[in-house]
Amino acid sequence: MTTIDLQVAPRIGPAYPLGSRFIAWLFLAAGRVLDLLSSRPAPVQRGSDAAQEAQAVRELALEYQRVDPRFAADLFAAADRHERLHGVG
């Protein structure tokens, strides 16, 4: 049986450079502010019925059909389920 002894040198200097935590916090805060400013909620359509909503989901599914067929199939199924829940068709 062989025994191995590892020797690790202690770190010299500060664990983090001065001000790095503050700069990281500032960077993350700026990113959050920019994210809030750039993301706008989708406008809510008043009076849209279940058939229009299902059709919108089907159109989205057609866009994804070539890129991700499984996701598109899930969207088609969700549109069908939405119509059944709301008594359309």
Tab-separated table of N, CA, C and O in Angstrom:
chain	number	residue	atom	x	y	z
A	1	MET	N	0.845	-1.170	0.000
A	1	MET	CA	0.000	0.000	0.000
A	1	MET	C	0.891	1.234	0.000
A	1	MET	O	1.895	1.282	0.685
A	2	THR	N	0.480	2.211	-0.797
A	2	THR	CA	1.257	3.431	-0.936
A	2	THR	C	0.506	4.592	-0.303
A	2	THR	O	-0.692	4.723	-0.451
A	3	THR	N	1.236	5.430	0.381
A	3	THR	CA	0.658	6.621	0.982
A	3	THR	C	1.132	7.840	0.221
A	3	THR	O	2.316	7.969	-0.081
A	4	ILE	N	0.203	8.741	-0.087
A	4	ILE	CA	0.545	9.967	-0.803
A	4	ILE	C	0.248	11.143	0.109
A	4	ILE	O	-0.845	11.275	0.640
A	5	ASP	N	1.230	12.019	0.278
A	5	ASP	CA	1.056	13.239	1.055
A	5	ASP	C	1.013	14.416	0.092
A	5	ASP	O	1.920	14.599	-0.727
A	6	LEU	N	-0.037	15.222	0.172
A	6	LEU	CA	-0.160	16.402	-0.680
A	6	LEU	C	0.106	17.637	0.161
A	6	LEU	O	-0.408	17.784	1.260
A	7	GLN	N	0.902	18.524	-0.374
A	7	GLN	CA	1.181	19.779	0.313
A	7	GLN	C	0.599	20.913	-0.528
A	7	GLN	O	0.881	21.042	-1.712
A	8	VAL	N	-0.235	21.720	0.110
A	8	VAL	CA	-0.897	22.820	-0.587
A	8	VAL	C	-0.388	24.122	0.001
A	8	VAL	O	-0.397	24.318	1.213
A	9	ALA	N	0.054	25.009	-0.876
A	9	ALA	CA	0.553	26.307	-0.423
A	9	ALA	C	-0.630	27.219	-0.097
A	9	ALA	O	-1.637	27.208	-0.790
A	10	PRO	N	-0.520	27.995	0.966
A	10	PRO	CA	-1.609	28.913	1.307
A	10	PRO	C	-1.716	30.033	0.266
A	10	PRO	O	-0.740	30.413	-0.382
A	11	ARG	N	-2.908	30.566	0.118
A	11	ARG	CA	-3.143	31.651	-0.829
A	11	ARG	C	-2.499	32.922	-0.282
A	11	ARG	O	-2.672	33.277	0.880
A	12	ILE	N	-1.813	33.618	-1.163
A	12	ILE	CA	-1.165	34.868	-0.767
A	12	ILE	C	-2.000	36.019	-1.313
A	12	ILE	O	-2.365	36.043	-2.479
A	13	GLY	N	-2.314	36.975	-0.475
A	13	GLY	CA	-3.094	38.129	-0.904
A	13	GLY	C	-4.549	37.963	-0.501
A	13	GLY	O	-4.972	36.947	0.037
A	14	PRO	N	-5.349	38.987	-0.779
A	14	PRO	CA	-6.764	38.917	-0.391
A	14	PRO	C	-7.513	37.892	-1.238
A	14	PRO	O	-7.137	37.595	-2.367
A	15	ALA	N	-8.573	37.356	-0.658
A	15	ALA	CA	-9.377	36.372	-1.381
A	15	ALA	C	-10.018	37.004	-2.613
A	15	ALA	O	-10.137	36.380	-3.648
A	16	TYR	N	-10.456	38.241	-2.484
A	16	TYR	CA	-11.037	38.981	-3.604
A	16	TYR	C	-10.329	40.328	-3.707
A	16	TYR	O	-10.035	40.946	-2.695
A	17	PRO	N	-10.082	40.813	-4.921
A	17	PRO	CA	-9.490	42.139	-5.047
A	17	PRO	C	-10.414	43.194	-4.437
A	17	PRO	O	-11.629	43.015	-4.379
A	18	LEU	N	-9.836	44.280	-3.997
A	18	LEU	CA	-10.618	45.327	-3.357
A	18	LEU	C	-11.705	45.847	-4.298
A	18	LEU	O	-11.451	46.143	-5.463
A	19	GLY	N	-12.908	45.944	-3.795
A	19	GLY	CA	-14.012	46.493	-4.565
A	19	GLY	C	-14.673	45.522	-5.525
A	19	GLY	O	-15.633	45.882	-6.200
A	20	SER	N	-14.196	44.300	-5.613
A	20	SER	CA	-14.757	43.377	-6.595
A	20	SER	C	-16.194	42.990	-6.262
A	20	SER	O	-17.021	42.853	-7.163
A	21	ARG	N	-16.491	42.831	-4.992
A	21	ARG	CA	-17.867	42.495	-4.624
A	21	ARG	C	-18.812	43.642	-4.951
A	21	ARG	O	-19.923	43.426	-5.434
A	22	PHE	N	-18.384	44.866	-4.701
A	22	PHE	CA	-19.223	46.024	-5.016
A	22	PHE	C	-19.430	46.153	-6.524
A	22	PHE	O	-20.540	46.390	-6.993
A	23	ILE	N	-18.391	45.957	-7.308
A	23	ILE	CA	-18.496	46.047	-8.761
A	23	ILE	C	-19.415	44.941	-9.280
A	23	ILE	O	-20.238	45.174	-10.170
A	24	ALA	N	-19.312	43.741	-8.726
A	24	ALA	CA	-20.183	42.645	-9.142
A	24	ALA	C	-21.633	42.973	-8.806
A	24	ALA	O	-22.535	42.762	-9.638
A	25	TRP	N	-21.886	43.505	-7.619
A	25	TRP	CA	-23.238	43.887	-7.238
A	25	TRP	C	-23.771	44.970	-8.163
A	25	TRP	O	-24.922	44.915	-8.613
A	26	LEU	N	-22.935	45.957	-8.475
A	26	LEU	CA	-23.332	47.054	-9.353
A	26	LEU	C	-23.658	46.537	-10.755
A	26	LEU	O	-24.645	46.934	-11.376
A	27	PHE	N	-22.845	45.634	-11.250
A	27	PHE	CA	-23.066	45.055	-12.573
A	27	PHE	C	-24.384	44.290	-12.617
A	27	PHE	O	-25.170	44.420	-13.561
A	28	LEU	N	-24.656	43.470	-11.592
A	28	LEU	CA	-25.903	42.713	-11.548
A	28	LEU	C	-27.116	43.629	-11.412
A	28	LEU	O	-28.154	43.399	-12.048
A	29	ALA	N	-26.993	44.680	-10.608
A	29	ALA	CA	-28.101	45.624	-10.456
A	29	ALA	C	-28.386	46.338	-11.772
A	29	ALA	O	-29.549	46.520	-12.149
A	30	ALA	N	-27.344	46.733	-12.493
A	30	ALA	CA	-27.540	47.388	-13.784
A	30	ALA	C	-28.207	46.436	-14.772
A	30	ALA	O	-29.086	46.845	-15.548
A	31	GLY	N	-27.829	45.177	-14.748
A	31	GLY	CA	-28.461	44.194	-15.619
A	31	GLY	C	-29.932	44.020	-15.308
A	31	GLY	O	-30.761	43.903	-16.214
A	32	ARG	N	-30.277	44.011	-14.023
A	32	ARG	CA	-31.684	43.874	-13.648
A	32	ARG	C	-32.493	45.086	-14.079
A	32	ARG	O	-33.626	44.959	-14.557
A	33	VAL	N	-31.917	46.276	-13.926
A	33	VAL	CA	-32.615	47.491	-14.340
A	33	VAL	C	-32.831	47.484	-15.851
A	33	VAL	O	-33.921	47.787	-16.341
A	34	LEU	N	-31.809	47.124	-16.611
A	34	LEU	CA	-31.957	47.072	-18.062
A	34	LEU	C	-32.978	46.017	-18.474
A	34	LEU	O	-33.732	46.221	-19.435
A	35	ASP	N	-33.018	44.911	-17.762
A	35	ASP	CA	-33.984	43.868	-18.067
A	35	ASP	C	-35.402	44.368	-17.807
A	35	ASP	O	-36.310	44.108	-18.588
A	36	LEU	N	-35.594	45.089	-16.722
A	36	LEU	CA	-36.919	45.628	-16.428
A	36	LEU	C	-37.334	46.668	-17.455
A	36	LEU	O	-38.506	46.754	-17.826
A	37	LEU	N	-36.392	47.481	-17.907
A	37	LEU	CA	-36.724	48.516	-18.877
A	37	LEU	C	-37.008	47.948	-20.259
A	37	LEU	O	-37.833	48.480	-21.005
A	38	SER	N	-36.322	46.879	-20.619
A	38	SER	CA	-36.468	46.348	-21.972
A	38	SER	C	-37.641	45.387	-22.103
A	38	SER	O	-38.186	45.230	-23.187
A	39	SER	N	-38.040	44.723	-21.038
A	39	SER	CA	-39.130	43.756	-21.147
A	39	SER	C	-40.449	44.454	-20.857
A	39	SER	O	-40.649	45.026	-19.809
A	40	ARG	N	-41.305	44.394	-21.834
A	40	ARG	CA	-42.622	44.981	-21.682
A	40	ARG	C	-43.648	43.845	-21.736
A	40	ARG	O	-43.519	42.939	-22.553
A	41	PRO	N	-44.649	43.895	-20.895
A	41	PRO	CA	-45.653	42.841	-20.932
A	41	PRO	C	-46.423	42.868	-22.251
A	41	PRO	O	-46.626	43.919	-22.841
A	42	ALA	N	-46.811	41.699	-22.693
A	42	ALA	CA	-47.576	41.607	-23.931
A	42	ALA	C	-48.933	42.255	-23.732
A	42	ALA	O	-49.553	42.110	-22.670
A	43	PRO	N	-49.404	42.965	-24.717
A	43	PRO	CA	-50.711	43.603	-24.569
A	43	PRO	C	-51.817	42.551	-24.472
A	43	PRO	O	-51.811	41.554	-25.190
A	44	VAL	N	-52.722	42.767	-23.568
A	44	VAL	CA	-53.825	41.836	-23.359
A	44	VAL	C	-54.951	42.215	-24.314
A	44	VAL	O	-55.385	43.365	-24.352
A	45	GLN	N	-55.394	41.256	-25.078
A	45	GLN	CA	-56.480	41.509	-26.009
A	45	GLN	C	-57.793	41.291	-25.284
A	45	GLN	O	-58.075	40.208	-24.792
A	46	ARG	N	-58.586	42.316	-25.228
A	46	ARG	CA	-59.888	42.212	-24.577
A	46	ARG	C	-60.880	41.573	-25.543
A	46	ARG	O	-60.893	41.868	-26.723
A	47	GLY	N	-61.682	40.689	-25.029
A	47	GLY	CA	-62.733	40.089	-25.826
A	47	GLY	C	-62.263	38.949	-26.727
A	47	GLY	O	-63.009	38.520	-27.582
A	48	SER	N	-61.026	38.476	-26.582
A	48	SER	CA	-60.590	37.357	-27.415
A	48	SER	C	-61.207	36.081	-26.876
A	48	SER	O	-61.279	35.854	-25.680
A	49	ASP	N	-61.660	35.252	-27.746
A	49	ASP	CA	-62.306	34.027	-27.294
A	49	ASP	C	-61.353	32.847	-27.424
A	49	ASP	O	-60.234	32.960	-27.917
A	50	ALA	N	-61.808	31.702	-26.972
A	50	ALA	CA	-60.958	30.513	-26.924
A	50	ALA	C	-60.520	30.059	-28.305
A	50	ALA	O	-59.405	29.569	-28.477
A	51	ALA	N	-61.370	30.231	-29.310
A	51	ALA	CA	-61.005	29.806	-30.664
A	51	ALA	C	-59.850	30.654	-31.205
A	51	ALA	O	-58.926	30.128	-31.834
A	52	GLN	N	-59.886	31.957	-30.949
A	52	GLN	CA	-58.796	32.825	-31.405
A	52	GLN	C	-57.500	32.508	-30.669
A	52	GLN	O	-56.430	32.498	-31.267
A	53	GLU	N	-57.603	32.239	-29.384
A	53	GLU	CA	-56.414	31.898	-28.607
A	53	GLU	C	-55.810	30.585	-29.096
A	53	GLU	O	-54.588	30.470	-29.245
A	54	ALA	N	-56.653	29.599	-29.352
A	54	ALA	CA	-56.160	28.311	-29.847
A	54	ALA	C	-55.519	28.476	-31.219
A	54	ALA	O	-54.487	27.855	-31.504
A	55	GLN	N	-56.123	29.311	-32.058
A	55	GLN	CA	-55.542	29.547	-33.383
A	55	GLN	C	-54.182	30.222	-33.269
A	55	GLN	O	-53.249	29.891	-34.010
A	56	ALA	N	-54.021	31.141	-32.323
A	56	ALA	CA	-52.728	31.801	-32.124
A	56	ALA	C	-51.674	30.785	-31.684
A	56	ALA	O	-50.516	30.843	-32.129
A	57	VAL	N	-52.064	29.841	-30.836
A	57	VAL	CA	-51.121	28.813	-30.384
A	57	VAL	C	-50.755	27.887	-31.543
A	57	VAL	O	-49.602	27.484	-31.689
A	58	ARG	N	-51.732	27.580	-32.384
A	58	ARG	CA	-51.437	26.731	-33.552
A	58	ARG	C	-50.469	27.426	-34.518
A	58	ARG	O	-49.596	26.790	-35.089
A	59	GLU	N	-50.639	28.734	-34.698
A	59	GLU	CA	-49.708	29.482	-35.561
A	59	GLU	C	-48.299	29.469	-34.985
A	59	GLU	O	-47.319	29.331	-35.720
A	60	LEU	N	-48.206	29.587	-33.671
A	60	LEU	CA	-46.904	29.498	-33.020
A	60	LEU	C	-46.309	28.109	-33.210
A	60	LEU	O	-45.109	27.957	-33.469
A	61	ALA	N	-47.154	27.079	-33.116
A	61	ALA	CA	-46.686	25.707	-33.305
A	61	ALA	C	-46.158	25.497	-34.718
A	61	ALA	O	-45.161	24.796	-34.925
A	62	LEU	N	-46.814	26.098	-35.695
A	62	LEU	CA	-46.341	25.971	-37.071
A	62	LEU	C	-44.960	26.602	-37.257
A	62	LEU	O	-44.146	26.118	-38.040
A	63	GLU	N	-44.693	27.683	-36.518
A	63	GLU	CA	-43.369	28.312	-36.586
A	63	GLU	C	-42.292	27.391	-36.011
A	63	GLU	O	-41.167	27.383	-36.482
A	64	TYR	N	-42.638	26.622	-34.994
A	64	TYR	CA	-41.664	25.741	-34.342
A	64	TYR	C	-41.606	24.354	-34.969
A	64	TYR	O	-40.775	23.544	-34.591
A	65	GLN	N	-42.493	24.057	-35.900
A	65	GLN	CA	-42.580	22.711	-36.467
A	65	GLN	C	-41.250	22.233	-37.042
A	65	GLN	O	-40.840	21.107	-36.833
A	66	ARG	N	-40.549	23.104	-37.756
A	66	ARG	CA	-39.292	22.702	-38.400
A	66	ARG	C	-38.145	22.620	-37.393
A	66	ARG	O	-37.304	21.732	-37.471
A	67	VAL	N	-38.134	23.521	-36.418
A	67	VAL	CA	-37.020	23.608	-35.471
A	67	VAL	C	-37.121	22.554	-34.376
A	67	VAL	O	-36.147	21.869	-34.066
A	68	ASP	N	-38.316	22.428	-33.781
A	68	ASP	CA	-38.507	21.506	-32.660
A	68	ASP	C	-39.878	20.842	-32.784
A	68	ASP	O	-40.875	21.334	-32.250
A	69	PRO	N	-39.953	19.727	-33.529
A	69	PRO	CA	-41.255	19.101	-33.772
A	69	PRO	C	-41.964	18.626	-32.508
A	69	PRO	O	-43.190	18.654	-32.436
A	70	ARG	N	-41.216	18.204	-31.502
A	70	ARG	CA	-41.866	17.737	-30.265
A	70	ARG	C	-42.559	18.882	-29.541
A	70	ARG	O	-43.669	18.744	-29.042
A	71	PHE	N	-41.885	20.035	-29.488
A	71	PHE	CA	-42.488	21.204	-28.851
A	71	PHE	C	-43.716	21.651	-29.639
A	71	PHE	O	-44.737	22.017	-29.057
A	72	ALA	N	-43.630	21.598	-30.967
A	72	ALA	CA	-44.773	21.961	-31.799
A	72	ALA	C	-45.946	21.023	-31.536
A	72	ALA	O	-47.095	21.468	-31.461
A	73	ALA	N	-45.676	19.734	-31.384
A	73	ALA	CA	-46.742	18.783	-31.085
A	73	ALA	C	-47.384	19.092	-29.736
A	73	ALA	O	-48.616	18.991	-29.584
A	74	ASP	N	-46.574	19.489	-28.769
A	74	ASP	CA	-47.116	19.880	-27.464
A	74	ASP	C	-48.014	21.106	-27.596
A	74	ASP	O	-49.059	21.203	-26.951
A	75	LEU	N	-47.601	22.056	-28.432
A	75	LEU	CA	-48.422	23.254	-28.629
A	75	LEU	C	-49.734	22.918	-29.318
A	75	LEU	O	-50.791	23.453	-28.952
A	76	PHE	N	-49.699	22.036	-30.314
A	76	PHE	CA	-50.933	21.624	-30.970
A	76	PHE	C	-51.874	20.952	-29.970
A	76	PHE	O	-53.083	21.206	-29.957
A	77	ALA	N	-51.323	20.087	-29.129
A	77	ALA	CA	-52.138	19.406	-28.119
A	77	ALA	C	-52.718	20.404	-27.119
A	77	ALA	O	-53.881	20.283	-26.704
A	78	ALA	N	-51.933	21.399	-26.745
A	78	ALA	CA	-52.417	22.413	-25.808
A	78	ALA	C	-53.556	23.213	-26.422
A	78	ALA	O	-54.532	23.551	-25.738
A	79	ALA	N	-53.450	23.521	-27.713
A	79	ALA	CA	-54.526	24.261	-28.383
A	79	ALA	C	-55.799	23.432	-28.421
A	79	ALA	O	-56.903	23.948	-28.161
A	80	ASP	N	-55.671	22.147	-28.729
A	80	ASP	CA	-56.844	21.271	-28.739
A	80	ASP	C	-57.477	21.180	-27.351
A	80	ASP	O	-58.700	21.262	-27.199
A	81	ARG	N	-56.647	21.019	-26.340
A	81	ARG	CA	-57.145	20.915	-24.964
A	81	ARG	C	-57.838	22.211	-24.541
A	81	ARG	O	-58.881	22.201	-23.889
A	82	HIS	N	-57.293	23.351	-24.954
A	82	HIS	CA	-57.872	24.657	-24.614
A	82	HIS	C	-59.262	24.788	-25.238
A	82	HIS	O	-60.203	25.266	-24.581
A	83	GLU	N	-59.391	24.329	-26.479
A	83	GLU	CA	-60.703	24.391	-27.116
A	83	GLU	C	-61.708	23.471	-26.428
A	83	GLU	O	-62.862	23.846	-26.225
A	84	ARG	N	-61.254	22.278	-26.049
A	84	ARG	CA	-62.162	21.357	-25.356
A	84	ARG	C	-62.601	21.907	-24.003
A	84	ARG	O	-63.758	21.769	-23.615
A	85	LEU	N	-61.675	22.528	-23.286
A	85	LEU	CA	-62.020	23.072	-21.958
A	85	LEU	C	-63.041	24.189	-22.069
A	85	LEU	O	-63.871	24.360	-21.173
A	86	HIS	N	-62.963	24.972	-23.136
A	86	HIS	CA	-63.836	26.133	-23.269
A	86	HIS	C	-65.013	25.871	-24.204
A	86	HIS	O	-65.748	26.796	-24.541
A	87	GLY	N	-65.192	24.617	-24.612
A	87	GLY	CA	-66.363	24.246	-25.389
A	87	GLY	C	-66.407	24.814	-26.792
A	87	GLY	O	-67.479	25.168	-27.274
A	88	VAL	N	-65.271	24.892	-27.433
A	88	VAL	CA	-65.229	25.412	-28.805
A	88	VAL	C	-65.231	24.227	-29.757
A	88	VAL	O	-64.563	23.229	-29.541
A	89	GLY	N	-65.933	24.365	-30.858
A	89	GLY	CA	-65.901	23.345	-31.912
A	89	GLY	C	-66.824	22.269	-31.630
A	89	GLY	O	-67.148	21.280	-31.813
